Coordinates of C-alpha atoms and ligand atoms in Angstrom, one line a residue:
M134 CA 3.1 25.3 6.2
M135 CA -0.5 26.2 6.5
K136 CA -3.3 23.9 5.7
D137 CA -3.9 25.4 2.2
N138 CA -0.3 25.1 1.3
Y139 CA -0.5 21.4 1.8
A140 CA -3.4 21.1 -0.6
I141 CA -1.4 23.1 -3.1
S142 CA 1.6 20.8 -2.6
R143 CA -0.7 17.8 -3.1
G144 CA -2.1 19.2 -6.3
R145 CA 1.4 19.8 -7.6
M146 CA 2.5 16.3 -6.5
V147 CA -0.4 14.8 -8.5
S148 CA 0.2 16.8 -11.6
T149 CA 4.0 16.6 -11.8
Q150 CA 4.8 13.1 -10.3
I151 CA 1.6 11.2 -11.1
I152 CA -0.3 12.5 -14.1
N153 CA 2.9 13.3 -15.9
R154 CA 4.0 9.6 -15.5
G155 CA 0.8 8.3 -17.0
I156 CA -1.6 7.6 -14.2
S157 CA -5.0 8.4 -15.5
D158 CA -7.6 6.7 -13.2
E159 CA -9.6 9.8 -12.0
R160 CA -10.6 8.2 -8.8
V161 CA -7.0 7.4 -7.9
L162 CA -5.9 11.0 -8.7
E163 CA -8.8 12.4 -6.6
A164 CA -7.8 10.2 -3.6
M165 CA -4.1 11.3 -4.0
R166 CA -5.3 14.9 -4.0
K167 CA -7.4 14.4 -0.9
V168 CA -5.4 12.2 1.6
P169 CA -3.1 14.4 3.7
R170 CA 0.1 12.5 3.2
H171 CA 1.9 14.9 5.6
R172 CA -0.1 13.4 8.5
F173 CA 1.6 10.0 8.0
V174 CA 5.2 11.3 8.4
E175 CA 7.2 12.5 11.4
E176 CA 7.2 16.2 12.3
A177 CA 10.9 16.6 11.5
I178 CA 10.3 15.7 7.8
L179 CA 6.9 17.3 7.3
H180 CA 8.3 19.6 4.7
Q181 CA 9.4 16.6 2.5
A182 CA 6.0 14.9 2.7
Y183 CA 5.0 15.7 -0.9
N184 CA 8.5 15.1 -2.5
D185 CA 9.1 12.6 -5.2
H186 CA 10.7 9.8 -3.1
P187 CA 10.0 7.4 -0.2
L188 CA 10.5 8.7 3.4
P189 CA 11.6 7.0 6.7
I190 CA 8.7 6.2 9.1
G191 CA 10.8 4.7 11.9
E192 CA 11.7 1.1 12.7
K193 CA 13.9 1.1 9.6
Q194 CA 10.7 1.2 7.4
T195 CA 9.5 3.6 4.7
I196 CA 6.4 5.2 3.3
S197 CA 6.5 4.6 -0.5
Q198 CA 7.0 7.3 -3.1
P199 CA 3.7 8.9 -4.1
F200 CA 4.0 7.6 -7.7
I201 CA 4.4 4.0 -6.6
V202 CA 1.3 4.3 -4.3
A203 CA -0.7 5.7 -7.2
F204 CA 0.6 3.1 -9.7
M205 CA -0.1 0.1 -7.4
T206 CA -3.5 1.5 -6.5
Q207 CA -4.5 2.0 -10.1
S208 CA -3.4 -1.5 -11.0
L209 CA -6.0 -2.9 -8.5
E210 CA -8.8 -1.4 -10.6
L211 CA -11.0 -0.4 -7.7
T212 CA -14.6 0.7 -8.1
G213 CA -15.6 1.2 -4.5
E214 CA -17.2 -2.2 -3.8
E215 CA -14.1 -4.2 -3.0
K216 CA -12.8 -5.9 0.1
V217 CA -9.0 -5.3 0.1
L218 CA -6.1 -6.9 2.0
E219 CA -2.9 -4.9 2.4
I220 CA 0.3 -6.5 3.8
G221 CA 2.6 -4.0 5.4
T222 CA 0.5 -1.2 6.9
G223 CA 3.6 0.9 7.7
S224 CA 2.5 4.5 8.1
G225 CA -1.1 3.8 7.1
Y226 CA -0.9 6.1 4.0
Q227 CA -1.6 3.4 1.4
A228 CA -4.4 2.1 3.6
A229 CA -6.0 5.6 3.6
I230 CA -5.8 5.8 -0.2
L231 CA -7.4 2.3 -0.5
A232 CA -10.1 3.3 2.1
E233 CA -11.1 6.2 -0.3
L234 CA -11.5 3.8 -3.2
A235 CA -12.7 0.5 -1.9
Y236 CA -15.4 -0.7 0.5
S237 CA -13.2 -2.0 3.2
V238 CA -9.5 -2.4 3.9
Y239 CA -7.8 -5.1 6.0
S240 CA -4.2 -4.4 6.7
I241 CA -1.5 -6.4 8.5
E242 CA 1.7 -5.0 10.0
R243 CA 4.4 -7.0 11.8
K244 CA 5.7 -4.1 13.9
S245 CA 3.4 -3.2 16.7
V246 CA 4.7 0.4 17.0
L247 CA 3.9 1.1 13.4
A248 CA 0.5 -0.6 13.6
K249 CA -0.4 1.5 16.6
M250 CA 0.7 4.8 15.0
A251 CA -1.2 4.0 11.8
K252 CA -4.3 3.1 13.7
D253 CA -4.2 6.4 15.6
V254 CA -3.7 8.6 12.5
L255 CA -6.4 6.7 10.5
Q256 CA -8.8 7.1 13.3
S257 CA -8.1 10.8 13.7
L258 CA -8.8 11.2 9.9
N259 CA -12.1 9.3 10.3
Y260 CA -11.2 6.2 8.2
Y261 CA -13.6 3.7 9.8
N262 CA -13.4 1.2 7.0
V263 CA -9.8 0.2 7.8
Y264 CA -9.0 -2.8 10.1
I265 CA -5.5 -3.3 11.2
K266 CA -3.9 -6.3 12.9
I267 CA -0.4 -7.1 14.1
G268 CA 1.1 -10.2 12.6
D269 CA 2.9 -12.0 9.8
G270 CA 1.0 -11.1 6.6
T271 CA 2.6 -13.9 4.6
H272 CA -0.2 -16.1 5.9
G273 CA -2.9 -13.6 4.6
W274 CA -5.9 -13.0 6.8
R275 CA -7.8 -16.3 6.6
S276 CA -10.8 -15.4 8.7
E277 CA -11.6 -12.4 6.4
A278 CA -10.8 -14.1 3.1
P279 CA -11.6 -14.1 0.2
F280 CA -10.6 -10.7 -1.0
D281 CA -11.2 -8.8 -4.2
C282 CA -7.8 -7.3 -4.1
I283 CA -4.5 -7.9 -2.2
I284 CA -1.6 -5.4 -2.2
V285 CA 1.8 -6.3 -0.7
T286 CA 3.9 -3.2 0.1
A287 CA 7.1 -5.0 1.0
A288 CA 9.5 -7.0 -1.2
S289 CA 8.9 -10.8 -1.3
P290 CA 11.2 -13.6 -2.6
D291 CA 8.1 -15.3 -4.1
V292 CA 4.4 -15.0 -4.1
P293 CA 3.1 -16.5 -0.9
L294 CA 0.7 -19.2 -1.7
A295 CA -1.8 -18.2 1.0
L296 CA -2.3 -14.8 -0.7
K297 CA -3.1 -16.4 -4.1
E298 CA -5.5 -18.7 -2.4
Q299 CA -7.3 -15.8 -0.6
L300 CA -8.2 -14.1 -3.8
K301 CA -11.7 -14.2 -5.2
D302 CA -12.3 -15.4 -8.7
G303 CA -11.3 -12.4 -10.9
G304 CA -9.4 -10.9 -7.9
R305 CA -6.1 -9.0 -8.3
L306 CA -2.9 -9.3 -6.3
V307 CA 0.0 -6.8 -6.7
I308 CA 3.3 -7.7 -5.1
P309 CA 7.0 -6.8 -5.6
V310 CA 8.9 -10.0 -6.2
G311 CA 12.7 -10.2 -6.2
D312 CA 15.7 -10.0 -3.9
Q313 CA 16.3 -7.5 -1.1
C314 CA 17.7 -4.9 -3.5
N315 CA 15.5 -4.9 -6.6
Q316 CA 12.1 -6.3 -7.4
K317 CA 9.6 -6.6 -10.2
L318 CA 6.1 -5.4 -9.4
M319 CA 3.9 -8.4 -10.4
K320 CA 0.1 -8.4 -10.9
I321 CA -1.6 -11.7 -10.5
T322 CA -5.2 -12.1 -11.6
K323 CA -7.2 -15.2 -10.5
K324 CA -9.1 -16.7 -13.3
G325 CA -11.0 -19.8 -12.2
R326 CA -8.3 -22.3 -11.2
N327 CA -5.6 -20.4 -13.1
Y328 CA -3.6 -17.2 -12.5
K329 CA -2.7 -14.6 -15.1
V330 CA 0.7 -13.1 -14.3
E331 CA 1.9 -9.7 -15.5
E332 CA 5.2 -7.8 -14.8
L333 CA 4.5 -4.1 -14.3
L334 CA 7.7 -2.3 -13.5
M335 CA 11.0 -2.5 -11.5
C336 CA 10.8 -1.3 -7.9
R337 CA 12.5 -1.2 -4.6
F338 CA 10.8 -2.0 -1.3
V339 CA 11.8 -2.9 2.2
P340 CA 11.7 -6.7 2.8
L341 CA 8.7 -8.7 3.6
I342 CA 9.8 -10.6 6.7
G343 CA 7.9 -13.8 7.7
K344 CA 7.3 -17.5 7.3
Y345 CA 6.8 -17.2 3.5
G346 CA 8.9 -14.1 3.0
F347 CA 12.5 -13.3 3.8
Q348 CA 13.8 -14.8 7.0
D349 CA 15.8 -11.9 8.3
E350 CA 16.2 -8.1 8.0
R351 CA 19.4 -7.0 6.3
Ligands
SAH510 N1 2.2 0.7 2.9 C1 3.1 1.4 3.8 C2 4.6 1.2 3.5 C3 5.0 0.0 4.1 S1 6.7 -0.3 4.3 C4 2.8 2.9 3.9 O1 1.9 3.3 3.2 O2 3.4 3.6 4.7 C5 6.5 -2.1 4.5 C6 5.9 -2.5 5.8 O3 5.8 -3.9 5.8 C7 6.8 -2.2 7.0 O4 6.1 -1.4 7.9 C8 7.2 -3.6 7.6 O5 7.3 -3.6 9.0 C9 6.0 -4.4 7.1 N2 6.2 -5.8 7.0 C10 7.3 -6.5 6.6 N3 7.1 -7.8 6.6 C11 5.8 -8.0 7.0 C12 4.9 -9.1 7.2 N4 5.4 -10.4 7.0 N5 3.7 -8.9 7.6 C13 3.2 -7.7 7.8 N6 3.9 -6.6 7.7 C14 5.2 -6.7 7.2

């Protein structure tokens, strides 16, 4: 496919999969129209890059369905000023969307192969406000905390305490919580010493593996 055809595919993806399902934040829609999702998938499945489902990215991991990326991003209510933490860099696609909409993005990935690939593609696309490190994200990123927003893109049995603690007052955390088959996407907003908890939708992510996540990969 030629360059322009990808832009057409992206426009179609945004109108049919994202606007039609109720996403209305114009900044989010613009970022989804702009970021070249096909650059984050392997050559062999390029033609599927804008389809309405997740795709394999190697290492038994997946890049999320476009709608889920848009939905989670919208729920963070980004204005452009925020320092954001992402757990589960994967392909780097979600990080690129965040980089368009926030001030800076810190992203942690436990698989070094994926972290390296994500770093390379983000650099080639000139995203200089994304910082990636290899490690167990269930501890958060203490030296960079606190964060305005935290997004976890892997399924967790519970909400890791460190992540709640690393939110600024008024900060938002979105995280899929459940078992390894089905999860509820939760939004947690820090309000002083309290946390407001909302359930957003049912979802299905690959597991968050770590000290305060699942212990093993099925
Ligand atoms: N946001 C990604 C999709 C991520 S898939 C994208 O846009 O492509 C979930 C990712 O979380 C996988 O790459 C997996 O290796 C990673 N992961 C799982 N447990 C983790 C942990 N404890 N810390 C950091 N990354 C983790």
